[in-house]
Coordinates of C-alpha atoms in Angstrom, one line a residue:
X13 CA 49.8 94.0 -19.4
X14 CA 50.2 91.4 -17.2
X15 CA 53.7 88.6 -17.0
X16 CA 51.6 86.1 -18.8
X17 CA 50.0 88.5 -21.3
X18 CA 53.5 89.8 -21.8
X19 CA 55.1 86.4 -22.5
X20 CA 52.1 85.4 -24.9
X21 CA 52.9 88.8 -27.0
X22 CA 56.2 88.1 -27.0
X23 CA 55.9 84.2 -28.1
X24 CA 53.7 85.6 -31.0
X25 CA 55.4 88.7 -32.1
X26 CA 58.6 86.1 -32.2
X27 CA 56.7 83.3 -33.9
X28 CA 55.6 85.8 -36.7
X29 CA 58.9 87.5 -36.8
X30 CA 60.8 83.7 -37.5
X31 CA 58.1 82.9 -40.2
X32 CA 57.9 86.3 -42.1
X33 CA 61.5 86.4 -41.5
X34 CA 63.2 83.5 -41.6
X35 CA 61.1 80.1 -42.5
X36 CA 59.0 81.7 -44.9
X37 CA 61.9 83.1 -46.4
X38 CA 63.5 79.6 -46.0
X39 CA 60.4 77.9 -47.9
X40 CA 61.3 80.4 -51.1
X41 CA 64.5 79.7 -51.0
X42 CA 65.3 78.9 -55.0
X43 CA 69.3 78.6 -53.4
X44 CA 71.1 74.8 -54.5
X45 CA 74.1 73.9 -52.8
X46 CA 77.3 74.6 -54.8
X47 CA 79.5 71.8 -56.1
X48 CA 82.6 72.0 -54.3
X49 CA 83.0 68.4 -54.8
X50 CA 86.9 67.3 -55.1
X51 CA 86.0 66.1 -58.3
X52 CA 85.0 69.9 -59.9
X53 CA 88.0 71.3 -57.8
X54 CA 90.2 68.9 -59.9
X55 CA 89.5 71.1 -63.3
X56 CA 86.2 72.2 -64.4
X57 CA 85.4 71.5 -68.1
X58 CA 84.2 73.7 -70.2
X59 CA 80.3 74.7 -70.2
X60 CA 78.2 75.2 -73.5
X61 CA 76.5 78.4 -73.9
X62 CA 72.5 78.1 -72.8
X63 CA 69.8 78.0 -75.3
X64 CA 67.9 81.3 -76.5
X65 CA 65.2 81.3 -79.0
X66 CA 62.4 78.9 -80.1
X67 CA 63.5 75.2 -81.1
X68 CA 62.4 71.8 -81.9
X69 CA 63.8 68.3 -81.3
X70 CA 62.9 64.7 -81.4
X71 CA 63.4 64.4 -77.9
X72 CA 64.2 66.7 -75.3
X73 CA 66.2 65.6 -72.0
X74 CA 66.4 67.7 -68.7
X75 CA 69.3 67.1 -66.6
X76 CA 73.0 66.4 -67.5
X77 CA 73.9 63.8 -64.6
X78 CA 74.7 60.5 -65.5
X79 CA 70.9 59.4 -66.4
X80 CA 70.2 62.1 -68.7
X81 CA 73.4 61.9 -70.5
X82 CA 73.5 58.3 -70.3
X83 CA 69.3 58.6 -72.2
X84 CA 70.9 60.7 -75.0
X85 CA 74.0 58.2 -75.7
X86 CA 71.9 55.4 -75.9
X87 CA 69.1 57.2 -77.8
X88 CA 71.2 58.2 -80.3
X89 CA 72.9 54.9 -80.7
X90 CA 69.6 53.5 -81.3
X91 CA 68.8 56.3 -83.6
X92 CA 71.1 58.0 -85.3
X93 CA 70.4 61.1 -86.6
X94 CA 67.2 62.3 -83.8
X95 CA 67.3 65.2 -82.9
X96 CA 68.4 65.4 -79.1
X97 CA 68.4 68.5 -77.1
X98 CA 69.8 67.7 -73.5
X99 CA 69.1 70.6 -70.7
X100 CA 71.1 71.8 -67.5
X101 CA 70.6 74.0 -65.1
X102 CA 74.0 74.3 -64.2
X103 CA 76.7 72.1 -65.8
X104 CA 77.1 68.8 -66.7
X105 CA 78.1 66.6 -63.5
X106 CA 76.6 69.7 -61.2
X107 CA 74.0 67.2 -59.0
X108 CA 74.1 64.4 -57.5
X109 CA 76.7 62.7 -60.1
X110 CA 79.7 65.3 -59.6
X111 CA 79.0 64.8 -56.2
X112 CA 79.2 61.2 -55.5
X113 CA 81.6 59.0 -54.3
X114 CA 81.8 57.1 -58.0
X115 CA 81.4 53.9 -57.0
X116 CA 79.7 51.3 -59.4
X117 CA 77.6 48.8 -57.8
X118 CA 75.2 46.7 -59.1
X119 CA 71.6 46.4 -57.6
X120 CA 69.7 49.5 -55.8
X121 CA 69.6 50.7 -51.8
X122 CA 67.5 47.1 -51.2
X123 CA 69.0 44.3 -53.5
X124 CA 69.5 43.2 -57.4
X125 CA 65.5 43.9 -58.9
X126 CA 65.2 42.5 -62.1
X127 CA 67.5 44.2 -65.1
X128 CA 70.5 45.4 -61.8
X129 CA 72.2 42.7 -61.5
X130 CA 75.4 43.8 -64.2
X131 CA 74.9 47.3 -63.5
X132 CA 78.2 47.7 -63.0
X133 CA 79.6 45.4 -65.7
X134 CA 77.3 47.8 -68.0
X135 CA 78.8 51.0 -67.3
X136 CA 82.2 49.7 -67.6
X137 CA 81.1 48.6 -70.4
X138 CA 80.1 51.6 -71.8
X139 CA 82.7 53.4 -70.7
X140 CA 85.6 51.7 -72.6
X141 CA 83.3 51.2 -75.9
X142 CA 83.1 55.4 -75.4
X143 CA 86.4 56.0 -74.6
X144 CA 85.6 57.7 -71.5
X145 CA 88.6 58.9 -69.6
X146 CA 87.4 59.0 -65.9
X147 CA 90.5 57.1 -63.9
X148 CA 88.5 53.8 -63.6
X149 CA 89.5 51.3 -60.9
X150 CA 88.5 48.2 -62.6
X151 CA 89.1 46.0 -59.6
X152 CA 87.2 48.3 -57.2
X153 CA 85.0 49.6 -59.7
X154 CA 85.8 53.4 -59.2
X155 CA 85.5 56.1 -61.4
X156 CA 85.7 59.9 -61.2
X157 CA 82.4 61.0 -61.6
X158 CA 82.7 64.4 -62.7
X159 CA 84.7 63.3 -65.3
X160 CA 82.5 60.2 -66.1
X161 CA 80.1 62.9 -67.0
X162 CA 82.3 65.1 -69.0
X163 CA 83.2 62.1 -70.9
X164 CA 79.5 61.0 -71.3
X165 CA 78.6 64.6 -72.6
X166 CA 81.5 64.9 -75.1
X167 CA 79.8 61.1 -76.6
X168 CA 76.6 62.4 -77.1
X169 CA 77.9 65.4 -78.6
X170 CA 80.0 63.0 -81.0
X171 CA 76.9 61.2 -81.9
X172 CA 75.1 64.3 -82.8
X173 CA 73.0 65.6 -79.3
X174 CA 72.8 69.1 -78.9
X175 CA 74.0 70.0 -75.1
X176 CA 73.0 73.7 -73.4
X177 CA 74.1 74.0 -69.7
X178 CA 73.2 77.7 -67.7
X179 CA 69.5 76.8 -69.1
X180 CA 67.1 75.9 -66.4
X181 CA 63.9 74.7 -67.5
X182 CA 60.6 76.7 -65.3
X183 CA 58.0 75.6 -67.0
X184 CA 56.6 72.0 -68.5
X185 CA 53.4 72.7 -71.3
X186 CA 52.2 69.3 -71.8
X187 CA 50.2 69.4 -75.7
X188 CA 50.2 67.5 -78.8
X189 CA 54.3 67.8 -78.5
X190 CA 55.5 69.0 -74.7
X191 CA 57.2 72.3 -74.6
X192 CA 59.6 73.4 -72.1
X193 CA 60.2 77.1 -70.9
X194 CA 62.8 79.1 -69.5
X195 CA 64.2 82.4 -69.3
X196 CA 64.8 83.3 -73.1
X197 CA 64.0 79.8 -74.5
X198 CA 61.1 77.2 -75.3
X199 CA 62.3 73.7 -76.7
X200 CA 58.8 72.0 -78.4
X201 CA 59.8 68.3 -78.2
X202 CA 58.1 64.9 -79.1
X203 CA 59.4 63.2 -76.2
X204 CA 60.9 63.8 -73.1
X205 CA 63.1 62.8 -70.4
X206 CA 63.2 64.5 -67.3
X207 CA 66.1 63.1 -65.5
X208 CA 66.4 65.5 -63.0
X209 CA 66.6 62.9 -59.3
X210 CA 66.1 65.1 -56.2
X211 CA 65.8 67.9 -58.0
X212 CA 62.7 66.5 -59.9
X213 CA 60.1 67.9 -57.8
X214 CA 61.0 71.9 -58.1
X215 CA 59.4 71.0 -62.0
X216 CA 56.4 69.7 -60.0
X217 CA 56.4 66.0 -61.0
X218 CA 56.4 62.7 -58.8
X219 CA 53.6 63.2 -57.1
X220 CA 55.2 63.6 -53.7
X221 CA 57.0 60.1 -54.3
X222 CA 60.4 61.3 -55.4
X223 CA 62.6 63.7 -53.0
X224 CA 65.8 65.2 -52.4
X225 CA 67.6 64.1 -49.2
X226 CA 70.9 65.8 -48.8
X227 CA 74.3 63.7 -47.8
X228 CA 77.9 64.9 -47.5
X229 CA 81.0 63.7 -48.3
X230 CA 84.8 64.8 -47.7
X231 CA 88.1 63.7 -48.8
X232 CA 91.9 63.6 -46.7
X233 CA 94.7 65.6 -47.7
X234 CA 97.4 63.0 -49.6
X235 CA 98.1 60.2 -47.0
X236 CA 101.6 58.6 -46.0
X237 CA 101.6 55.0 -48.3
X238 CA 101.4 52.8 -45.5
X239 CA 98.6 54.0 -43.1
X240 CA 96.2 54.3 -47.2
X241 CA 97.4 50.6 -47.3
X242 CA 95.4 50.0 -44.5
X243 CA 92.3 50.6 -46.2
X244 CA 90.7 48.5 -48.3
X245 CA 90.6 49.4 -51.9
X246 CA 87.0 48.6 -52.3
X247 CA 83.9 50.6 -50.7
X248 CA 84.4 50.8 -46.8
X249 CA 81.0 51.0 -44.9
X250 CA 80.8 51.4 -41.5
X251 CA 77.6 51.4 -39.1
X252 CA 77.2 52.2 -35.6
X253 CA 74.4 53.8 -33.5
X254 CA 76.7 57.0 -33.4
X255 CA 76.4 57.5 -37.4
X256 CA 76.9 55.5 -40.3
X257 CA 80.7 56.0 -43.4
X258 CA 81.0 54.7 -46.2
X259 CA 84.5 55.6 -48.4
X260 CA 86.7 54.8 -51.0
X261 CA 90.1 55.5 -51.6
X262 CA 90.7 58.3 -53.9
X263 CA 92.7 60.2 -56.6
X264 CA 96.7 61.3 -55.5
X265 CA 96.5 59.1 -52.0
X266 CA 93.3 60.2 -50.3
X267 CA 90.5 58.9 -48.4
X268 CA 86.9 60.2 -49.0
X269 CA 84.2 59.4 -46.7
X270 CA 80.1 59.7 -46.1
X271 CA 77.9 60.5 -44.1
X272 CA 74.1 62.0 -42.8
X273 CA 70.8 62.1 -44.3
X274 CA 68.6 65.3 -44.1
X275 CA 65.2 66.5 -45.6
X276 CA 64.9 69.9 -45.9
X277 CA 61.4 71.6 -46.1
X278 CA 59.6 71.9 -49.3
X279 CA 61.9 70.0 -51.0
X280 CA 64.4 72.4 -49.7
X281 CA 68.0 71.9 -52.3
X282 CA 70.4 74.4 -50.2
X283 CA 72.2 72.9 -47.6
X284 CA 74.7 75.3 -45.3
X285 CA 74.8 72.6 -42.1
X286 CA 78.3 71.8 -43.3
X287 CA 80.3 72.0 -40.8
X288 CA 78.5 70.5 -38.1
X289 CA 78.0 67.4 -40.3
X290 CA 82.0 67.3 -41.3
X291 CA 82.9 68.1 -38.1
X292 CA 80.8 64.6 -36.8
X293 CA 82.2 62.5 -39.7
X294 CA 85.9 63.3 -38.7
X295 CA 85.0 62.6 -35.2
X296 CA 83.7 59.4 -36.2
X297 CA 86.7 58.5 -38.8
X298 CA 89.5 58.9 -36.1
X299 CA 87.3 57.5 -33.6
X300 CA 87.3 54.4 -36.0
X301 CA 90.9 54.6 -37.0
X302 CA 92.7 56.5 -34.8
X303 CA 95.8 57.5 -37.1
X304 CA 93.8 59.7 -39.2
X305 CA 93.2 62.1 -36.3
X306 CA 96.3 64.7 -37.7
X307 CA 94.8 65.0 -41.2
X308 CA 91.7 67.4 -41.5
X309 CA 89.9 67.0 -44.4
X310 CA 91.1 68.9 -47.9
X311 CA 87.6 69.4 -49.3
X312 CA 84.0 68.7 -48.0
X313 CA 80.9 69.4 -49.5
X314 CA 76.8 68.1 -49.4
X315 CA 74.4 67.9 -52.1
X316 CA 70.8 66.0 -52.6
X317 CA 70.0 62.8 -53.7
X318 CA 67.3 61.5 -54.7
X319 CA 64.8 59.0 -52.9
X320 CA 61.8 57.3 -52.4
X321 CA 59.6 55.9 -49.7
X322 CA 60.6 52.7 -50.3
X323 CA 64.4 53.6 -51.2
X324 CA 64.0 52.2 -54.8
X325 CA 64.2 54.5 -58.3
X326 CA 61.1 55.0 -60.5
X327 CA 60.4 55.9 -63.6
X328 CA 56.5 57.8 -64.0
X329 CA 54.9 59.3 -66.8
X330 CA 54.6 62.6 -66.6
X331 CA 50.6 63.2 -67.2
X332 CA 50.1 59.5 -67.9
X333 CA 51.7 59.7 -71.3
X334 CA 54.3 57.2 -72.2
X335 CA 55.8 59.6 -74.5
X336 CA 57.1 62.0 -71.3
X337 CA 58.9 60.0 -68.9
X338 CA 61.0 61.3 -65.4
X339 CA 63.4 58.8 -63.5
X340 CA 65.2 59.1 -60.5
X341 CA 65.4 57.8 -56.4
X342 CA 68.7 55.9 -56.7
X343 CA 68.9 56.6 -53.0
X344 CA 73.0 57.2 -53.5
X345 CA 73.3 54.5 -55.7
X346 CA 73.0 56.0 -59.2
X347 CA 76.5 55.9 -60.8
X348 CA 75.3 52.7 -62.0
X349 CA 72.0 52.2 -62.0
X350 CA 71.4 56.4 -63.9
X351 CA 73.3 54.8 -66.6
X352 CA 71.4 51.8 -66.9
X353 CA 68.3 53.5 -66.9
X354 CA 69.4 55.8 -69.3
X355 CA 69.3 53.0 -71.7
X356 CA 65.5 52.0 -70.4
X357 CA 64.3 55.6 -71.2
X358 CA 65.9 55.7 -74.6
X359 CA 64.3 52.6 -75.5
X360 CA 60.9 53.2 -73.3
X361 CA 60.7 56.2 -75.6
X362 CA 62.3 55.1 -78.8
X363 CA 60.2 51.5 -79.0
X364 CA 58.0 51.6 -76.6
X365 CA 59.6 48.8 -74.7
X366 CA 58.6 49.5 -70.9
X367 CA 61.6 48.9 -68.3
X368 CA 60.8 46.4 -65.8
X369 CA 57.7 46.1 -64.2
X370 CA 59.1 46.9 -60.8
X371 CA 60.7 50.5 -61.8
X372 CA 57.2 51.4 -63.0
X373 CA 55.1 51.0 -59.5
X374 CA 53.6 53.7 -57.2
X375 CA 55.7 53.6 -54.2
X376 CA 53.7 55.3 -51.0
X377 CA 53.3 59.0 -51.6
X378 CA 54.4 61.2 -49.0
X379 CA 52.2 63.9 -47.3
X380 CA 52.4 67.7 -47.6
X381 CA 54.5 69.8 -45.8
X382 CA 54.6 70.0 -42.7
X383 CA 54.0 66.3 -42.3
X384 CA 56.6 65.4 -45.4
X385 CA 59.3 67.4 -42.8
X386 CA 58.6 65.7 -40.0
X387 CA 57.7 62.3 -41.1
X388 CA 61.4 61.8 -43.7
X389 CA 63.4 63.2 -40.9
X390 CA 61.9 60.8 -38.2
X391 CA 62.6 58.0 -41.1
X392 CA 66.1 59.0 -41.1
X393 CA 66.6 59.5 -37.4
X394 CA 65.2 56.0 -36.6
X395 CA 67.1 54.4 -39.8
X396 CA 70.3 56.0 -38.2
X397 CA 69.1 54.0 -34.7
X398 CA 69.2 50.9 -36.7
X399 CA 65.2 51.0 -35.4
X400 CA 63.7 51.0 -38.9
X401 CA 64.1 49.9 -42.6
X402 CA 61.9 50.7 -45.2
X403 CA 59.9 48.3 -47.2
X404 CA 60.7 46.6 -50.4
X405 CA 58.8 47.6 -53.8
X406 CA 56.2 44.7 -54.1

């Protein structure tokens, strides 16, 4: 065997050894990120049991982040007495809600479309006629989120919704009624609302227009009084060609901070880059303010949101049926607008009201994989350049 013979061999026997052993592994990988959010490491609730057995309900919910608890609060306020079954996979405030910044904004990623405009004003709103203990800021418009959550789920509870966390839905049978599957359940339901966000298409649905993009965030140890007055109380967004932050102040003195964008193959939802990304965001924070450099962060942690092509939510039928209904794509804006749509789906599904027009379009579907890979990440990358916005829904 001759060099170049030898170095072909060698390329192949090494391309097939990263596939079988590595990316194809990687594109099987059923892994999602933890929440080590400083929100779940302030005290974790506690979780209901999962469902087992056959059931029946009125309408059946998947996914116990702010939109699907916020679609069985206002479902059952419309209706008391339905029967509501809400499912997670995890535990309520798991996702993207338990791992946001909680800030309440009105409007989505690209301005204030039709029905945004209080979003904010509507979850506070809901929040003091619930009761909800979640530390608002009603200046700033800050909330915990994981408590947010909690609170949201203890409401529906009150109003009668039955809530199963450790139950992760596998399988969608779309009949006369739908009927969801899982290990050692099936829930047979006249309506549904998947409210699942980046995690959406692992159940198959949105047609290649809704997908996870993971972000990070990370908070300071307790700060001395006078360098946290420096900050203002409010979001902080910063852009430069380096990277983009965002941040708030948070709970017992702290400042948390944002940053990065990444699509992971196959609608990848595991994310272990953490510590390159953390370690680029402090650089970037005492590079901005220079006083933070002798205060590491406390807690750090990534999760996915959930996007689309043109960085607005949808809402889709599932199998064109007005009856089944998924929502997500808030595109880190959800705190708000999850629980305003949460009130379009209950009523989308209780009256048939649609929501507005504009959260029912067909935003550009994105390509298989490998071309979905390559052609989100190049959208981030040259977003991150400042070279390229997307489009506004029509």
């Amino acid at each position: 065997m001759n060099r170049r013979q030898f170095l072909k061999t060698g390329a192949t026997v090494g391309a097939a050894a990263a596939w079988f052993g590595g990316a194809d592994l990687y594109l099987r990988d059923e892994r999602w990120t933890p929440n080590r959010s400083f929100w779940v490491t302030r005290g974790r609730a506690p979780v209901n049991p999962p469902l087992r057995g056959d059931h029946e309900a009125d309408l059946a919910i998947i996914g116990g982040g702010v939109t699907g608890l916020s679609t069985a609060v206002h479902a059952l306020q419309h209706s008391p007495g339905l029967r509501v079954m809400l499912l997670e996979a995890e535990y309520v405030g798991f996702g993207a809600t338990g791992r946001s910044g909680g800030i309440l904004e009105n409007g989505t990623e690209m301005g204030t479309p039709e029905g945004t405009e209080d979003n904010a004003a509507y979850a506070v709103g809901l929040i003091d006629r619930l009761g909800i203990d979640c530390d608002l800021e009603r200046e700033s418009h800050q909330i915990d989120p994981y408590r947010y959550a909690v609170g949201l789920k203890k409401a529906a509870e009150g109003l009668g919704a039955a809530i199963h966390e450790g139950t992760r839905v596998r399988a969608l049978d779309a009949g006369p009624k739908v009927t969801l599957r899982g290990p050692g359940f099936s829930l047979r339901a006249a309506r549904l609302a998947v409210a699942c966000n980046g995690y959406t298409p692992k159940l198959g649905l949105g047609d290649g227009r809704l997908f996870p993009v993971h972000t990070g965030a990370a908070v300071t140890p307790p700060l001395p009084a006078d360098l946290l007055a420096a900050f203002p109380d409010d979001i902080l967004v910063m852009t430069s060609r380096e990277m983009y932050m965002w941040g708030r102040k948070a709970p017992g003195g702290r400042l948390l901070v944002g940053s990065g964008a990444k699509y992971f193959y196959g609608n990848g939802l595991y994310h272990d880059g953490e510590r390159f990304l953390f370690d680029a965001l402090h650089r970037f924070m005492t590079k901005t303010y220079p006083a933070l450099r002798p205060y590491p962060f406390e807690h750090a942690w990534t999760g996915p949101m959930g996007c689309t092509t043109d960085q607005e939510p949808i809402i889709g039928q599932v199998g064109g049926r007005p009856d089944f209904l998924f929502c997500g794509g808030y595109s880190g804006l959800g705190m708000a607008m999850g629980t305003k749509a949460g009130s379009f789906l209950a009523r989308a599904l209780l009256e048939g009201t649609p929501p507005p027009a504009w959260l029912l379009r067909r935003p550009a579907a994105l390509p298989g994989e490998p071309f979905r890979y390559v052609g989100v990440n190049m959208m981030i990358n040259l977003m991150n350049l400042n070279l390229y916005s997307m489009p506004k829904h029509a």
